[in-house]
Amino acid sequence: MSSLSQISEEDLLCPVCADIFTDPVLQLCSHSVCRACLEEFWSSRGFQECPVCRKRFTGCQTPANLALRNVCESFLQKRGSSEVFCDVHGEKLKLFCLDDNHPVCLVCRDSEKHLHHTFRPVDEAAPLLKEELKTSLKELQEKLKSFKEIKQTFIDASHHIKAQTQQTMRCLQEEFERLHQFLRDEEMIRISALKEEENQKSQMMKEKIEQIDREIESLSNNLGTIKNDLDAADMPFLQNFKFSKERAQITLKDPVMPAGALMNVGQYLGNLKFKVWKKMMQIVQLTPVTLDPNTAHPLLFLTDDLTHVKSSGDGQQYPDNPERFDYYHCVLGSEDLNSGTHFWDVEVQNNTCWSVGVTTGSKQRKGGIFFDTGVWRVRYMAGQYTSQSPFLPPMHLTLEKRLKVIRVQLDWDGGKISFSDPLTNTHLCTFTRTFKEAIYPFLYSSCTDFPLRILPMQLSINVKPLH
């Protein structure tokens, strides 16, 4: 017998019902028919006859065709696992409608619903659509991989947020501890001065009181002597009268409270907060620009006060957030400048490769296109100073001495950016541009030995009367 894969459905059809054999029986003429079909055929004919060849039989026995039954059952089992029938017409789904993307039967193909539609046999449509789906599956897998990577980025960002919080909290606590210590020291200085003044003036009062006690004692002794003289007889009285009269003379002046004897309370409490705040200016620094660590390239290291930056040999694990530079070793200022005039000084000293300037807020920070447009800067590299502005080639700057400090001046309203050396009052270059968006200071450094530092401003107090 042929294998099941080589047998077609037509070979297994009953000649009477034209369907797959059900309990086939074998006749003497070797033709097979469904048992039920044969019995119904014989009943209608009134005698035994083969429905295929019309050969008549008498007392014919119809044994079951076990081999054919097994083949039919196997075929039906295989077809049942792969074939589906139309829910509407009950026919086998042999075609695939390319317009509706759905399997259909032959009756569906000819119906009004699928008029002018394009069809393909199932065995042709399935491989093509599988390849199409494989392409979509590959894209879906890539999308899943991308989402997992993005999720990991978000997880890293979450961890970084906690690390930032802990580091910032530590810096805050250290800064406030320094302020608290300053206030405690100032409190102790003033309390010590207060107690010192108290000791001095208490000692003075003690000495004054002791002097008065001596004078009171002297006066009391004179009074006692004079009273004794008055109680004496006339002759003794008269004999001592001269001395008694001298004792009765008042030569002592009344004690007077010295000026400034009391505590100088106003010295300690008068304008106390202002005096402490004024003295606090000795330890307080104000930098016109602070750096934003969320924009720093992973190879840059920033100090806790966000005023120093230098390139480090080892990269740090930072989230790849949109604000961060990933190609150039740059960092931006933490605040945007969108009006008014501003200036800040950057100490460059012995840094061997740096750029200082400003950039627009919308400037792309990813990839190697940052310096192409939207940047105004002065650069030092390979011993040469150059200036650069958008859409213009770099210009060489000639300096007599090496720069130690460079000043950046921005007039946002006037559309002007200037660079100069504040130590020698030497102008370097000026760019003009009408600004339409916020401007950010930026620093670039690829030197690992010497940092760039934004210098603090000199503070002063200007007191005016309040009207």
Short mmCIF file of C-alpha atoms in Angstrom, two decimals:
data_model
loop_
_atom_site.label_atom_id
_atom_site.label_comp_id
_atom_site.label_asym_id
_atom_site.label_seq_id
_atom_site.Cartn_x
_atom_site.Cartn_y
_atom_site.Cartn_z
CA MET A 1 0.00 0.00 0.00
CA SER A 2 1.23 3.50 -0.78
CA SER A 3 2.20 5.75 2.02
CA LEU A 4 -0.43 8.13 3.35
CA SER A 5 1.33 11.20 1.95
CA GLN A 6 1.07 9.72 -1.60
CA ILE A 7 -2.69 8.98 -1.41
CA SER A 8 -5.03 11.69 -2.69
CA GLU A 9 -8.45 12.44 -1.30
CA GLU A 10 -10.09 11.22 -4.52
CA ASP A 11 -8.71 7.73 -3.90
CA LEU A 12 -10.61 7.55 -0.63
CA LEU A 13 -14.03 8.72 -1.84
CA CYS A 14 -17.03 6.39 -1.66
CA PRO A 15 -18.59 5.97 -5.17
CA VAL A 16 -22.07 6.33 -3.68
CA CYS A 17 -21.89 9.27 -1.22
CA ALA A 18 -18.76 10.84 -2.80
CA ASP A 19 -17.29 11.36 0.65
CA ILE A 20 -14.46 9.72 2.57
CA PHE A 21 -15.26 6.07 3.25
CA THR A 22 -17.04 5.36 6.51
CA ASP A 23 -16.81 1.70 7.62
CA PRO A 24 -15.96 0.49 4.10
CA VAL A 25 -16.89 -3.07 3.06
CA LEU A 26 -15.38 -5.17 0.31
CA GLN A 27 -17.68 -6.78 -2.30
CA LEU A 28 -17.00 -9.92 -4.31
CA CYS A 29 -16.26 -7.76 -7.33
CA SER A 30 -13.47 -6.09 -5.30
CA HIS A 31 -15.24 -2.69 -5.20
CA SER A 32 -15.47 -1.01 -1.81
CA VAL A 33 -18.45 1.03 -0.58
CA CYS A 34 -19.52 2.48 2.74
CA ARG A 35 -21.51 -0.13 4.63
CA ALA A 36 -24.42 2.24 5.16
CA CYS A 37 -24.37 3.34 1.50
CA LEU A 38 -24.37 -0.26 0.27
CA GLU A 39 -27.24 -1.35 2.52
CA GLU A 40 -29.29 1.69 1.45
CA PHE A 41 -28.53 0.98 -2.23
CA TRP A 42 -29.54 -2.67 -1.92
CA SER A 43 -32.70 -1.71 -0.08
CA SER A 44 -33.73 0.69 -2.83
CA ARG A 45 -32.93 -1.83 -5.57
CA GLY A 46 -34.55 -4.83 -3.85
CA PHE A 47 -31.60 -7.07 -4.67
CA GLN A 48 -27.86 -7.24 -4.17
CA GLU A 49 -25.94 -5.37 -6.83
CA CYS A 50 -22.61 -3.54 -6.93
CA PRO A 51 -23.26 0.20 -7.20
CA VAL A 52 -20.11 0.53 -9.31
CA CYS A 53 -20.07 -2.31 -11.83
CA ARG A 54 -23.74 -3.39 -11.44
CA LYS A 55 -22.76 -6.99 -10.90
CA ARG A 56 -25.46 -8.96 -9.04
CA PHE A 57 -24.89 -11.22 -6.08
CA THR A 58 -26.91 -13.78 -4.16
CA GLY A 59 -26.33 -14.17 -0.43
CA CYS A 60 -23.23 -12.02 -0.75
CA GLN A 61 -21.14 -11.49 2.38
CA THR A 62 -19.58 -8.02 2.76
CA PRO A 63 -16.55 -8.19 5.04
CA ALA A 64 -15.11 -5.00 6.38
CA ASN A 65 -12.19 -3.55 4.38
CA LEU A 66 -9.97 -3.01 7.41
CA ALA A 67 -6.98 -1.74 5.46
CA LEU A 68 -9.04 0.89 3.65
CA ARG A 69 -10.79 1.89 6.88
CA ASN A 70 -7.44 2.46 8.63
CA VAL A 71 -6.17 4.55 5.72
CA CYS A 72 -9.36 6.66 5.73
CA GLU A 73 -9.24 7.20 9.48
CA SER A 74 -5.58 8.26 9.29
CA PHE A 75 -6.35 10.55 6.37
CA LEU A 76 -9.28 12.13 8.19
CA GLN A 77 -7.19 12.56 11.33
CA LYS A 78 -4.44 14.31 9.37
CA ARG A 79 -6.90 16.47 7.47
CA GLY A 80 -8.72 17.37 10.66
CA SER A 81 -5.52 18.80 12.09
CA SER A 82 -4.84 21.04 9.07
CA GLU A 83 -8.11 21.69 7.28
CA VAL A 84 -10.78 24.16 8.29
CA PHE A 85 -14.27 24.48 6.86
CA CYS A 86 -16.20 27.63 6.09
CA ASP A 87 -18.53 28.67 8.89
CA VAL A 88 -21.08 29.97 6.39
CA HIS A 89 -21.06 27.35 3.63
CA GLY A 90 -19.49 24.35 5.33
CA GLU A 91 -17.04 23.97 2.45
CA LYS A 92 -13.33 23.44 2.74
CA LEU A 93 -11.32 26.67 2.92
CA LYS A 94 -9.11 26.28 -0.12
CA LEU A 95 -8.46 29.93 -1.04
CA PHE A 96 -7.11 33.05 0.63
CA CYS A 97 -8.59 36.48 -0.07
CA LEU A 98 -5.72 39.00 -0.36
CA ASP A 99 -8.11 41.94 0.04
CA ASP A 100 -9.71 40.73 3.29
CA ASN A 101 -6.68 38.73 4.50
CA HIS A 102 -8.91 35.80 5.33
CA PRO A 103 -9.31 32.17 4.10
CA VAL A 104 -12.42 31.50 2.02
CA CYS A 105 -14.14 28.59 0.31
CA LEU A 106 -15.08 28.28 -3.33
CA VAL A 107 -18.61 29.49 -2.62
CA CYS A 108 -17.30 32.55 -0.81
CA ARG A 109 -15.12 33.38 -3.81
CA ASP A 110 -18.17 33.63 -6.04
CA SER A 111 -20.26 35.59 -3.55
CA GLU A 112 -21.08 39.30 -3.71
CA LYS A 113 -18.99 39.96 -0.59
CA HIS A 114 -15.78 39.04 -2.41
CA LEU A 115 -16.61 40.53 -5.79
CA HIS A 116 -13.47 41.78 -7.64
CA HIS A 117 -11.22 40.46 -4.85
CA THR A 118 -7.92 38.73 -5.49
CA PHE A 119 -7.45 35.13 -4.35
CA ARG A 120 -4.59 32.72 -4.05
CA PRO A 121 -4.59 29.00 -3.20
CA VAL A 122 -3.89 28.34 0.45
CA ASP A 123 -0.69 26.44 -0.31
CA GLU A 124 0.60 29.47 -2.31
CA ALA A 125 -0.57 32.25 0.04
CA ALA A 126 0.66 30.65 3.25
CA PRO A 127 4.43 30.59 2.38
CA LEU A 128 4.37 34.16 1.06
CA LEU A 129 2.49 35.50 4.06
CA LYS A 130 4.75 33.53 6.40
CA GLU A 131 7.77 35.28 4.90
CA GLU A 132 6.00 38.61 5.29
CA LEU A 133 5.16 37.77 8.88
CA LYS A 134 8.75 36.67 9.52
CA THR A 135 9.89 40.15 8.45
CA SER A 136 7.37 41.73 10.80
CA LEU A 137 8.42 39.29 13.50
CA LYS A 138 12.04 40.35 13.08
CA GLU A 139 11.04 44.01 13.38
CA LEU A 140 8.95 43.15 16.43
CA GLN A 141 11.88 41.32 17.98
CA GLU A 142 14.11 44.33 17.34
CA LYS A 143 11.46 46.57 18.87
CA LEU A 144 11.28 44.29 21.91
CA LYS A 145 15.06 44.39 22.22
CA SER A 146 14.96 48.18 21.94
CA PHE A 147 12.28 48.41 24.63
CA LYS A 148 14.31 46.18 26.94
CA GLU A 149 17.37 48.36 26.39
CA ILE A 150 15.32 51.50 27.04
CA LYS A 151 13.87 49.89 30.16
CA GLN A 152 17.40 49.20 31.38
CA THR A 153 18.26 52.84 30.66
CA PHE A 154 15.29 53.91 32.77
CA ILE A 155 16.35 51.51 35.53
CA ASP A 156 19.86 52.97 35.40
CA ALA A 157 18.37 56.45 35.50
CA SER A 158 16.30 55.50 38.55
CA HIS A 159 19.43 54.27 40.33
CA HIS A 160 21.28 57.41 39.26
CA ILE A 161 18.49 59.58 40.65
CA LYS A 162 18.92 57.91 44.02
CA ALA A 163 22.70 58.32 43.83
CA GLN A 164 22.27 61.99 42.86
CA THR A 165 19.91 62.51 45.78
CA GLN A 166 22.32 60.94 48.25
CA GLN A 167 25.30 62.88 46.92
CA THR A 168 23.37 66.17 46.85
CA MET A 169 22.06 65.53 50.35
CA ARG A 170 25.60 64.90 51.55
CA CYS A 171 26.81 68.14 49.95
CA LEU A 172 23.88 70.06 51.42
CA GLN A 173 24.54 68.68 54.87
CA GLU A 174 28.24 69.50 54.61
CA GLU A 175 27.54 73.05 53.40
CA PHE A 176 24.96 73.69 56.09
CA GLU A 177 27.25 72.15 58.69
CA ARG A 178 29.90 74.69 57.67
CA LEU A 179 27.31 77.45 57.98
CA HIS A 180 26.12 76.07 61.30
CA GLN A 181 29.71 75.87 62.51
CA PHE A 182 30.32 79.43 61.37
CA LEU A 183 27.24 80.58 63.31
CA ARG A 184 28.27 78.54 66.34
CA ASP A 185 31.72 80.06 66.19
CA GLU A 186 30.29 83.55 65.88
CA GLU A 187 27.96 82.84 68.78
CA MET A 188 30.86 81.68 70.93
CA ILE A 189 32.98 84.69 69.93
CA ARG A 190 30.23 87.07 70.98
CA ILE A 191 29.40 85.15 74.15
CA SER A 192 33.11 85.07 75.06
CA ALA A 193 33.40 88.81 74.44
CA LEU A 194 30.24 89.37 76.50
CA LYS A 195 31.61 87.32 79.40
CA GLU A 196 35.00 89.06 79.15
CA GLU A 197 33.33 92.44 79.39
CA GLU A 198 31.24 91.16 82.27
CA ASN A 199 34.38 90.01 84.11
CA GLN A 200 36.16 93.31 83.52
CA LYS A 201 33.27 95.47 84.67
CA SER A 202 32.40 93.16 87.55
CA GLN A 203 36.04 93.41 88.71
CA MET A 204 35.87 97.19 88.42
CA MET A 205 32.67 97.26 90.47
CA LYS A 206 34.28 94.96 93.02
CA GLU A 207 37.26 97.29 93.37
CA LYS A 208 34.96 100.31 93.68
CA ILE A 209 32.89 98.56 96.34
CA GLU A 210 36.04 97.56 98.27
CA GLN A 211 37.26 101.18 98.18
CA ILE A 212 33.92 102.45 99.43
CA ASP A 213 33.99 99.82 102.18
CA ARG A 214 37.37 101.14 103.33
CA GLU A 215 36.09 104.71 103.31
CA ILE A 216 32.92 103.69 105.16
CA GLU A 217 35.06 101.96 107.74
CA SER A 218 37.25 105.10 108.11
CA LEU A 219 34.15 107.29 108.48
CA SER A 220 32.64 104.89 111.01
CA ASN A 221 35.83 104.97 113.08
CA ASN A 222 35.90 108.78 113.08
CA LEU A 223 32.25 108.88 114.12
CA GLY A 224 32.90 106.52 117.00
CA THR A 225 35.90 108.55 118.20
CA ILE A 226 34.01 111.84 117.98
CA LYS A 227 31.09 110.37 119.92
CA ASN A 228 33.50 109.25 122.64
CA ASP A 229 35.01 112.73 122.75
CA LEU A 230 31.53 114.22 123.14
CA ASP A 231 30.80 111.93 126.03
CA ALA A 232 34.08 112.84 127.82
CA ALA A 233 34.41 115.43 130.67
CA ASP A 234 34.98 119.03 129.78
CA MET A 235 38.73 119.11 130.31
CA PRO A 236 39.50 115.94 128.32
CA PHE A 237 37.09 117.14 125.64
CA LEU A 238 38.84 120.46 125.41
CA GLN A 239 42.25 118.87 125.40
CA ASN A 240 41.24 116.64 122.37
CA PHE A 241 39.03 119.21 120.68
CA LYS A 242 41.65 120.14 118.08
CA PHE A 243 42.03 116.51 116.98
CA SER A 244 38.28 115.86 117.14
CA LYS A 245 37.62 118.86 114.95
CA GLU A 246 40.11 117.57 112.37
CA ARG A 247 38.41 114.14 112.41
CA ALA A 248 35.06 115.82 111.83
CA GLN A 249 36.27 117.53 108.64
CA ILE A 250 34.75 115.88 105.53
CA THR A 251 37.49 115.49 102.93
CA LEU A 252 36.07 112.51 101.01
CA LYS A 253 34.02 113.09 97.91
CA ASP A 254 30.90 111.04 97.28
CA PRO A 255 31.54 108.01 95.08
CA VAL A 256 30.33 108.46 91.48
CA MET A 257 29.28 105.65 89.13
CA PRO A 258 31.89 105.71 86.33
CA ALA A 259 30.70 106.20 82.74
CA GLY A 260 30.43 102.97 80.76
CA ALA A 261 30.21 100.89 83.87
CA LEU A 262 27.23 98.88 82.55
CA MET A 263 27.30 96.25 79.85
CA ASN A 264 27.39 97.50 76.26
CA VAL A 265 24.32 95.52 75.21
CA GLY A 266 23.98 97.35 71.90
CA GLN A 267 27.43 96.17 70.88
CA TYR A 268 26.21 92.58 70.98
CA LEU A 269 22.57 92.79 69.94
CA GLY A 270 22.52 95.83 67.71
CA ASN A 271 22.17 94.76 64.03
CA LEU A 272 23.35 91.32 65.07
CA LYS A 273 22.07 89.51 61.98
CA PHE A 274 23.53 92.10 59.64
CA LYS A 275 26.93 92.00 61.34
CA VAL A 276 27.02 88.20 61.21
CA TRP A 277 25.85 88.18 57.58
CA LYS A 278 28.48 90.78 56.67
CA LYS A 279 31.18 88.68 58.26
CA MET A 280 29.75 85.59 56.56
CA MET A 281 30.65 87.15 53.22
CA GLN A 282 34.25 86.22 53.99
CA ILE A 283 33.38 82.53 53.57
CA VAL A 284 30.57 82.89 51.00
CA GLN A 285 31.32 82.79 47.28
CA LEU A 286 29.04 83.72 44.42
CA THR A 287 29.83 82.35 40.97
CA PRO A 288 27.80 83.84 38.11
CA VAL A 289 27.66 80.43 36.41
CA THR A 290 27.39 76.95 37.88
CA LEU A 291 27.65 73.77 35.82
CA ASP A 292 24.88 71.27 35.13
CA PRO A 293 26.10 67.72 35.86
CA ASN A 294 23.20 66.27 33.85
CA THR A 295 24.82 67.64 30.67
CA ALA A 296 28.41 66.56 31.41
CA HIS A 297 30.11 64.04 29.14
CA PRO A 298 30.78 60.77 31.03
CA LEU A 299 34.54 61.43 30.89
CA LEU A 300 34.20 64.77 32.68
CA PHE A 301 34.55 65.16 36.43
CA LEU A 302 32.78 68.02 38.28
CA THR A 303 33.48 69.18 41.82
CA ASP A 304 30.68 69.24 44.38
CA ASP A 305 30.28 73.02 44.13
CA LEU A 306 29.80 72.67 40.33
CA THR A 307 32.49 75.25 39.47
CA HIS A 308 35.45 73.01 38.45
CA VAL A 309 35.57 70.58 35.53
CA LYS A 310 38.30 68.44 34.06
CA SER A 311 38.59 65.37 31.88
CA SER A 312 39.07 62.08 33.72
CA GLY A 313 40.70 58.94 32.44
CA ASP A 314 37.89 56.65 33.58
CA GLY A 315 34.35 57.04 32.33
CA GLN A 316 31.52 57.31 34.83
CA GLN A 317 28.24 55.42 34.62
CA TYR A 318 25.68 58.08 33.72
CA PRO A 319 22.25 57.57 32.12
CA ASP A 320 22.14 58.51 28.44
CA ASN A 321 19.62 61.28 29.06
CA PRO A 322 18.81 63.69 26.20
CA GLU A 323 20.66 66.60 27.85
CA ARG A 324 24.01 64.80 28.12
CA PHE A 325 26.90 65.16 25.66
CA ASP A 326 28.07 61.79 24.33
CA TYR A 327 30.82 62.82 21.86
CA TYR A 328 32.51 66.07 22.87
CA HIS A 329 33.85 66.56 26.40
CA CYS A 330 31.44 69.41 27.10
CA VAL A 331 29.26 70.61 29.96
CA LEU A 332 26.69 73.41 30.03
CA GLY A 333 25.78 75.99 32.62
CA SER A 334 22.88 75.09 34.84
CA GLU A 335 20.79 78.17 34.00
CA ASP A 336 19.71 79.53 30.64
CA LEU A 337 20.29 83.19 29.76
CA ASN A 338 17.43 84.73 27.78
CA SER A 339 17.66 88.46 28.59
CA GLY A 340 19.95 91.13 30.02
CA THR A 341 23.74 91.28 30.24
CA HIS A 342 25.98 88.70 31.89
CA PHE A 343 29.67 87.99 32.31
CA TRP A 344 31.77 85.26 33.90
CA ASP A 345 35.48 84.51 34.19
CA VAL A 346 36.96 81.07 33.55
CA GLU A 347 40.38 80.18 34.90
CA VAL A 348 42.22 78.15 32.25
CA GLN A 349 45.81 78.35 33.63
CA ASN A 350 47.80 75.31 32.47
CA ASN A 351 44.94 73.44 30.80
CA THR A 352 46.30 72.31 27.42
CA CYS A 353 43.07 71.77 25.47
CA TRP A 354 39.93 73.79 26.19
CA SER A 355 37.04 75.71 24.70
CA VAL A 356 34.99 78.39 26.45
CA GLY A 357 31.86 80.02 25.06
CA VAL A 358 28.10 79.89 24.70
CA THR A 359 25.61 77.83 22.71
CA THR A 360 21.91 77.86 21.94
CA GLY A 361 19.52 75.84 24.06
CA SER A 362 18.22 73.84 21.10
CA LYS A 363 21.70 72.80 19.94
CA GLN A 364 22.05 69.05 19.33
CA ARG A 365 24.33 67.57 21.97
CA LYS A 366 24.55 64.04 20.61
CA GLY A 367 27.16 63.00 18.07
CA GLY A 368 30.00 64.99 16.54
CA ILE A 369 28.05 67.94 15.10
CA PHE A 370 27.95 70.20 18.18
CA PHE A 371 30.54 72.72 17.00
CA ASP A 372 29.14 73.00 13.46
CA THR A 373 26.47 75.63 14.24
CA GLY A 374 24.98 77.50 17.19
CA VAL A 375 28.30 77.87 19.08
CA TRP A 376 30.40 80.94 19.85
CA ARG A 377 33.72 80.14 21.47
CA VAL A 378 37.43 80.69 21.99
CA ARG A 379 39.55 77.54 21.75
CA TYR A 380 43.07 76.63 22.82
CA MET A 381 44.57 73.54 21.23
CA ALA A 382 48.11 72.54 20.26
CA GLY A 383 49.41 75.89 21.48
CA GLN A 384 47.10 77.90 19.19
CA TYR A 385 44.20 80.21 20.08
CA THR A 386 41.25 80.39 17.69
CA SER A 387 37.80 81.91 17.74
CA GLN A 388 34.74 80.38 16.12
CA SER A 389 31.17 81.43 15.38
CA PRO A 390 28.34 79.84 13.37
CA PHE A 391 28.79 79.55 9.58
CA LEU A 392 32.29 81.10 9.74
CA PRO A 393 35.68 79.34 9.64
CA PRO A 394 37.86 79.45 12.77
CA MET A 395 39.95 82.64 13.12
CA HIS A 396 43.49 82.58 14.53
CA LEU A 397 44.08 84.80 17.60
CA THR A 398 47.51 86.28 18.27
CA LEU A 399 48.35 86.76 21.97
CA GLU A 400 51.60 87.95 23.50
CA LYS A 401 51.15 85.92 26.66
CA ARG A 402 49.37 82.72 27.45
CA LEU A 403 45.87 83.22 28.85
CA LYS A 404 45.32 82.44 32.51
CA VAL A 405 41.75 83.72 32.71
CA ILE A 406 39.23 84.34 29.95
CA ARG A 407 36.13 86.48 30.38
CA VAL A 408 32.90 85.89 28.49
CA GLN A 409 30.45 88.81 28.20
CA LEU A 410 26.96 88.26 26.83
CA ASP A 411 24.57 91.05 25.92
CA TRP A 412 21.50 89.00 25.01
CA ASP A 413 19.27 91.97 24.22
CA GLY A 414 21.99 93.72 22.21
CA GLY A 415 23.01 90.51 20.43
CA LYS A 416 26.69 90.64 21.31
CA ILE A 417 29.20 88.10 22.67
CA SER A 418 32.68 89.28 23.66
CA PHE A 419 35.80 87.48 24.88
CA SER A 420 38.65 89.20 26.72
CA ASP A 421 41.56 88.75 29.13
CA PRO A 422 40.49 90.47 32.39
CA LEU A 423 43.99 90.31 33.89
CA THR A 424 45.52 92.43 31.11
CA ASN A 425 42.29 94.09 29.97
CA THR A 426 42.93 92.73 26.46
CA HIS A 427 40.05 92.32 24.02
CA LEU A 428 40.12 89.03 22.11
CA CYS A 429 37.08 88.99 19.82
CA THR A 430 33.42 90.00 19.55
CA PHE A 431 30.54 88.30 17.74
CA THR A 432 27.17 89.86 16.89
CA ARG A 433 23.97 87.89 16.47
CA THR A 434 20.25 88.48 17.08
CA PHE A 435 19.23 85.89 19.63
CA LYS A 436 15.81 84.28 19.47
CA GLU A 437 16.24 81.58 22.09
CA ALA A 438 17.95 80.93 25.39
CA ILE A 439 21.75 80.83 25.55
CA TYR A 440 23.80 78.48 27.75
CA PRO A 441 27.42 78.89 28.85
CA PHE A 442 29.55 75.87 28.01
CA LEU A 443 33.02 74.53 28.79
CA TYR A 444 35.05 71.93 26.89
CA SER A 445 38.13 70.21 28.29
CA SER A 446 40.09 67.14 27.24
CA CYS A 447 42.96 67.83 29.65
CA THR A 448 43.20 65.38 32.55
CA ASP A 449 45.81 67.29 34.58
CA PHE A 450 44.36 70.77 35.05
CA PRO A 451 40.71 71.72 35.53
CA LEU A 452 38.78 74.68 34.20
CA ARG A 453 37.34 76.79 37.01
CA ILE A 454 34.60 79.40 37.00
CA LEU A 455 35.86 82.17 39.26
CA PRO A 456 33.69 83.71 41.99
CA MET A 457 32.61 87.33 41.84
CA GLN A 458 33.78 89.95 44.31
CA LEU A 459 30.96 90.78 46.72
CA SER A 460 30.29 94.15 48.29
CA ILE A 461 27.55 95.68 50.44
CA ASN A 462 25.92 98.94 49.47
CA VAL A 463 23.83 100.38 52.30
CA LYS A 464 21.19 102.97 51.44
CA PRO A 465 18.74 104.73 53.78
CA LEU A 466 15.23 103.40 53.73
CA HIS A 467 12.69 106.14 52.96
#
